[in-house]
Amino acid sequence: MTKKLFFTMVILLFTVLKTFAIDDEFYEVLDNEIKREFAALQKVDSNLYFLEYRIESAKAYYINASFGYITNCFENKNAHCTIAMRYGNHEFDNTHLIKGEQQKTFTRSFLLPVNSNEGIQQQLWRNVSQLYEQVKSDYTQLKNKLKAQQKDIHNDFSKETTYNYFEPLDDIEFSQAEQQKWKNRLEKYSEPFKESDKITVGNTGLVYWFKRMYYLNSDGSRIVQNSRNTSFSINGSIKSDDGNDTPFYKNFIAQSINDLPNDEALMEASVMVKDMLLKLNEAPVADPYAGPVIMAPEAAGVFFHEIFGHRLEGHRLKDENDGNTFKTMLNKNVLPKSFSIYFDPTIQFFNDTFLNGYYLYDDEGVKARRVDIVENGTLKTFLMNRTPVPGLSQSNGHGRASAGRSTVSRQSNMFIESNKPVLEDKLKSIMLKECKKQKKDYGYYVKSVSGGFTNGGRYTPNAFNVTPTEVYRVYVDGRPDELVRGVNFIGTPLAMFSEIAAAGNTKDIFNGFCGAESGWVPVATVSPSIYIKKVETQRKALKFAQPIILPAPQAINE
Amino acid sequence: MIRNKISFILIFILLVSTVINAQYSETIMKAMNDELARNKEDLVFKDFEKPFFIAYSLFDLKLNRYSSSLGGVYQFTNEKRKQGYARVMIGDYKLTDENFQDQTNRYQHNDGSIALPYEDNYDGIRRHFWLATNNVYKNASESYRNKNAALKQQNMSIDELPAPDFTQEKPREYIIKEQPLQKSNIDLGELSQLLSAEFKAYSDIVESFVNIIETDMYRYYLNTEGTKIAVPEQRIHFEIVASTYNKSNEVVSEGLYFDAQDKDHLLPIDSLKNYLHTFAGKLLKMAKLDNWEDSYSGPVLFENQAIYRLLLYRSFVKGNGFIASREPLIKTKNNGVLLANNNTLEKRMDKRVASKNVFIYDIPCVKNYKGIDLFGYYAIDYQGVIPVDTLPLVDSGVLRSLLTDRIPIKTIQKSNGHCRTSNNNGQIFKGIGPGNVFFKCSDNKSDKELRSKLCELADDEGLDYAMVIRPAVKGSLLSPIEYFKVDLQTGEETQVYGVNTSKIGIQSLKDVVAASNQEEVLNVYHNYHYGNRQYAETPASFIYPDILLLEDVELTGNNKPIKKNPPIIPNPLKK
């Protein structure tokens, strides 16, 4: 019993040391400066109630190859600082949203000259001083405007627990020899695209970065985290005889470069992309269609992220210009009862694969946590940052932004679950049965999706558009599945969610980077296959173009 | 034996300590040549016309950027890449697809081509030009047909156009395979840190940085007429920028900008530091001055680079300057076709544009002048045209020519070889630019006589004072400009701040009274797009008298600024 307690104490002591042992000169300068600046401002103006520094000290390597040769190779190092300031109080401050107007900017972003303490101090001082003048003036204007309209009853900024967390430096090494090895590999992986004159894009790319992220605020939070990421992409495009371009991609994301698939697997992936381009070139252009569709797990992940996930981002509920699809749907059914969805940024791996939406503290210094969004089909909450919305006054650790942007609520790792999973083959037979019922010759099986967009505003149709890259017709009469090209999925979200009917029994991961108003953030979705009773498709916009006139030059040499 | 060994070691040390510049590549030349030949021979689509002219450009670039502040590093980037363009023309020299604007022809060059290889890869370079040529050809064909249709619709004949669309020039071969090895191996990153740290001595300077951008490239150009060019081009660009608060607590930012051809032509570090300290001191002094609220119309004495910055720079710009600009045929929304009627200096050809005592020549073939290597020297232009030996632009005040390339204008139907490479922070373009511009005034006076004349003219005008404009830092660089009121009785100067010079321009050449007989050489990257420093800079030299007196110049003061509050937070660098 005593031993167990001692062991527990040792663990506790170690944790405390890990959390508070700070040996980082850069951090010391930031810590001293934020204390000095906030104290100086507060001394003369107590309305200034919050100051925040967010710094990404990043080192990134980029290598790109095309058709068997390196096109680009460089590295970049910098320390990007974003400061945020709030004037007034938590109930009403300079960020307050006035009906019909854009939110006032409350951040500034700039580079810090690393290894010069004076330079860092000067930049912080200059920018904090200028931002102070701006937020003070914005606050006065807002206050005057507010007299003319009813104040939103919800606070502008939530009060949160402060955290102290410090990870020791865990830099990446990417030696010249290692870089050369990857250059050779990237050249090799892009070589297969030379096979056809019609392939106009045959690129492979590697991005490997390390970020040391510092978060400090005037409430007392001090967080220093490491983040590393590797993404490897294969990107091809073929020009068909009708002159149109058809792209196909494959991406791999891992935490460390050593966690990427091995040489053989990456080569196979590259050949697969090339083969798919050649098949797509021969594939017929799909006609407009409305009927049953199955989405493979990865495609379903993108689909859910785009059309469902963005509408769960809580800060949007405050925006009068947003469509607010789910504003009145709390505690109501939004999906079939068998479906549940949660977000959990603290989960690092799924089936040994790294999840790109992993983090421990968000970009507002709030501890990351699991958020059960949909339980048995019922919407339970939203993803929250420190912007309170009706019924939700606290952050749940989803305030995110890329360097230089203001934080808003964003997605992390999304998990889609069904308590009535169906065998994949069974899912297909359900779809074919529905096809017969709807008098369709075929249903669609979507294997991969390149991305898409969703309009959430009020002044444009509240619609989505998703672009699949690998789509098959699955025929009712038993003919082999047929690859088609030029399909776009379109629709309105609520109508679409009501058509989701079942989920498969195997899950897969979509890892990617999501772009929105707060910049690009890493995200992941773990999803099963999804069967949707009715989806509408339209033909992809086709450019009037002509095929390539002369054969590729290397064909002449051979 | 020992002696041989020592010699060998010395040679080895010498070799490793010299800097290897961008190298000429036979592979690049061959790949461009082979692809050009293939396209010239075979490129034609269905019933479209075959191209009559194809040109390829390739820039094999090494680009290093160093940005520092107070001794710390903002950002260092080292980049190596190739950039290429294809130009394809349909028709003939009289009528091409170019010089025509409608909705379809906005992207004539390099549309949708693939990235060029990082290394000298024969197949990769050919692939790039294969696709680029294909895409540009299609656009050019479409544009050519649209242009012909538009002319037909308007019953306009080719003869009604101001000039042929493209000049015929002799093919040239100009290949420089070797370039001298640089002796200096100075670390420019360290230099930027070292220089930026000098600002630590000025706590009232609230922001400062030193940027050094090094461009080292080989430029290749080939066309179907048989022209082949390969030339090295280098540049090291310095930007020293600092900010301080003025009396109204507004931030005032100024910069020093200068260039060197390569590391061997860099000024010694002590000279660079001296420049920086002079600049910092002058900036702080300037910021303490009250805002000038007066307005002035009368004689002004210009000194040193102020002559370039306020007068010559503004005269060598596109449009209403000495750079020719072809007026294109435009298809308007209602399908009508018209010739653009731009306000160009061409309309004043053979007319007086300057005082009778003004002479302006461009002489690009001069390599060195009075012991100074000139930036504006070149043996052949971007398009393979050998520049006119001496090009008189203004003779006794009369406009005699403009700088042109192979797109002729009504009054000048031959290229005078002024198509130049321009560098926009590592992005390379072509454009018409000056070489070595010699500005001369035939009325020469001594410094003392000029100052006395200045006061005399001001007195005649009934003015209370005269004005002098000079750079804050003297040298072959661009520095902030200082303005001084001159007491007509004592000659005493009082510096003023916040002077608006927007009324000075090419028209001010008509007000030249006299100049000193001392010349100044300014090596500069000239931006021919007035008002946008970051856009397209071409290496040029301006040689002008170091003092110039103008009779009637309008200067205005700015409105009194609203006084702002000083920063609440104490400056962290003020001890």
PDB file of C-alpha atoms in Angstrom, chain B residues 265-348:
ATOM      1  CA  HIS B 265      31.267  44.710 -55.464  1.00  0.00           C
ATOM      2  CA  LEU B 266      29.888  45.038 -51.913  1.00  0.00           C
ATOM      3  CA  LEU B 267      30.981  48.045 -49.918  1.00  0.00           C
ATOM      4  CA  PRO B 268      33.206  47.327 -46.914  1.00  0.00           C
ATOM      5  CA  ILE B 269      31.248  46.585 -43.730  1.00  0.00           C
ATOM      6  CA  ASP B 270      32.439  49.806 -42.107  1.00  0.00           C
ATOM      7  CA  SER B 271      31.019  51.860 -44.990  1.00  0.00           C
ATOM      8  CA  LEU B 272      27.713  50.013 -44.715  1.00  0.00           C
ATOM      9  CA  LYS B 273      27.621  50.707 -40.983  1.00  0.00           C
ATOM     10  CA  ASN B 274      28.389  54.372 -41.624  1.00  0.00           C
ATOM     11  CA  TYR B 275      25.489  54.592 -44.066  1.00  0.00           C
ATOM     12  CA  LEU B 276      23.227  52.981 -41.481  1.00  0.00           C
ATOM     13  CA  HIS B 277      24.244  55.327 -38.678  1.00  0.00           C
ATOM     14  CA  THR B 278      23.925  58.434 -40.868  1.00  0.00           C
ATOM     15  CA  PHE B 279      20.482  57.242 -41.917  1.00  0.00           C
ATOM     16  CA  ALA B 280      19.371  56.514 -38.334  1.00  0.00           C
ATOM     17  CA  GLY B 281      20.608  59.896 -37.092  1.00  0.00           C
ATOM     18  CA  LYS B 282      18.914  61.773 -39.941  1.00  0.00           C
ATOM     19  CA  LEU B 283      15.645  59.886 -39.451  1.00  0.00           C
ATOM     20  CA  LEU B 284      15.514  60.786 -35.750  1.00  0.00           C
ATOM     21  CA  LYS B 285      16.319  64.410 -36.538  1.00  0.00           C
ATOM     22  CA  MET B 286      13.653  64.539 -39.248  1.00  0.00           C
ATOM     23  CA  ALA B 287      11.014  63.115 -36.911  1.00  0.00           C
ATOM     24  CA  LYS B 288      11.605  65.907 -34.401  1.00  0.00           C
ATOM     25  CA  LEU B 289      10.719  68.615 -36.936  1.00  0.00           C
ATOM     26  CA  ASP B 290       7.378  70.363 -37.113  1.00  0.00           C
ATOM     27  CA  ASN B 291       5.197  69.627 -40.079  1.00  0.00           C
ATOM     28  CA  TRP B 292       5.647  72.157 -42.899  1.00  0.00           C
ATOM     29  CA  GLU B 293       2.268  73.757 -43.589  1.00  0.00           C
ATOM     30  CA  ASP B 294       3.318  76.348 -46.169  1.00  0.00           C
ATOM     31  CA  SER B 295       3.134  76.097 -49.951  1.00  0.00           C
ATOM     32  CA  TYR B 296       5.865  77.161 -52.331  1.00  0.00           C
ATOM     33  CA  SER B 297       6.125  77.923 -56.018  1.00  0.00           C
ATOM     34  CA  GLY B 298       9.521  79.054 -57.201  1.00  0.00           C
ATOM     35  CA  PRO B 299      13.130  78.032 -57.825  1.00  0.00           C
ATOM     36  CA  VAL B 300      14.476  74.870 -56.225  1.00  0.00           C
ATOM     37  CA  LEU B 301      17.985  73.511 -56.029  1.00  0.00           C
ATOM     38  CA  PHE B 302      18.144  69.712 -56.319  1.00  0.00           C
ATOM     39  CA  GLU B 303      21.205  67.883 -55.080  1.00  0.00           C
ATOM     40  CA  ASN B 304      22.569  64.395 -55.749  1.00  0.00           C
ATOM     41  CA  GLN B 305      20.080  61.493 -55.799  1.00  0.00           C
ATOM     42  CA  ALA B 306      17.195  63.916 -55.250  1.00  0.00           C
ATOM     43  CA  ILE B 307      17.644  64.672 -58.969  1.00  0.00           C
ATOM     44  CA  TYR B 308      17.013  61.009 -59.781  1.00  0.00           C
ATOM     45  CA  ARG B 309      14.294  60.354 -57.211  1.00  0.00           C
ATOM     46  CA  LEU B 310      12.122  63.370 -57.967  1.00  0.00           C
ATOM     47  CA  LEU B 311      12.890  64.103 -61.584  1.00  0.00           C
ATOM     48  CA  LEU B 312      14.593  61.377 -63.610  1.00  0.00           C
ATOM     49  CA  TYR B 313      12.868  58.427 -61.953  1.00  0.00           C
ATOM     50  CA  ARG B 314       9.514  60.010 -62.750  1.00  0.00           C
ATOM     51  CA  SER B 315      10.574  60.664 -66.360  1.00  0.00           C
ATOM     52  CA  PHE B 316      11.540  57.053 -67.126  1.00  0.00           C
ATOM     53  CA  VAL B 317       8.173  55.440 -66.559  1.00  0.00           C
ATOM     54  CA  LYS B 318       5.645  53.746 -68.816  1.00  0.00           C
ATOM     55  CA  GLY B 319       3.078  55.965 -70.435  1.00  0.00           C
ATOM     56  CA  ASN B 320       3.897  59.630 -70.102  1.00  0.00           C
ATOM     57  CA  GLY B 321       7.673  59.055 -69.817  1.00  0.00           C
ATOM     58  CA  PHE B 322      10.606  58.064 -72.035  1.00  0.00           C
ATOM     59  CA  ILE B 323       9.414  54.438 -72.219  1.00  0.00           C
ATOM     60  CA  ALA B 324       7.412  53.658 -75.353  1.00  0.00           C
ATOM     61  CA  SER B 325       4.003  52.169 -74.981  1.00  0.00           C
ATOM     62  CA  ARG B 326       2.144  50.690 -77.936  1.00  0.00           C
ATOM     63  CA  GLU B 327      -1.494  51.645 -78.071  1.00  0.00           C
ATOM     64  CA  PRO B 328      -3.344  48.352 -78.559  1.00  0.00           C
ATOM     65  CA  LEU B 329      -6.416  47.613 -80.569  1.00  0.00           C
ATOM     66  CA  ILE B 330      -9.305  47.166 -78.177  1.00  0.00           C
ATOM     67  CA  LYS B 331     -12.516  45.296 -78.722  1.00  0.00           C
ATOM     68  CA  THR B 332     -15.082  47.053 -76.591  1.00  0.00           C
ATOM     69  CA  LYS B 333     -18.206  45.623 -74.995  1.00  0.00           C
ATOM     70  CA  ASN B 334     -20.484  46.757 -77.805  1.00  0.00           C
ATOM     71  CA  ASN B 335     -18.252  44.915 -80.309  1.00  0.00           C
ATOM     72  CA  GLY B 336     -16.730  48.078 -81.659  1.00  0.00           C
ATOM     73  CA  VAL B 337     -12.997  48.161 -82.246  1.00  0.00           C
ATOM     74  CA  LEU B 338     -10.848  51.140 -81.455  1.00  0.00           C
ATOM     75  CA  LEU B 339      -7.240  52.074 -81.013  1.00  0.00           C
ATOM     76  CA  ALA B 340      -6.423  52.946 -77.433  1.00  0.00           C
ATOM     77  CA  ASN B 341      -5.717  56.622 -77.057  1.00  0.00           C
ATOM     78  CA  ASN B 342      -3.275  56.592 -74.168  1.00  0.00           C
ATOM     79  CA  ASN B 343      -1.524  59.696 -72.995  1.00  0.00           C
ATOM     80  CA  THR B 344       1.982  58.861 -74.158  1.00  0.00           C
ATOM     81  CA  LEU B 345       5.001  61.081 -74.670  1.00  0.00           C
ATOM     82  CA  GLU B 346       5.140  59.823 -78.275  1.00  0.00           C
ATOM     83  CA  LYS B 347       2.620  62.487 -79.240  1.00  0.00           C
ATOM     84  CA  ARG B 348       5.252  65.121 -78.470  1.00  0.00           C
TER      85      ARG B 348
END
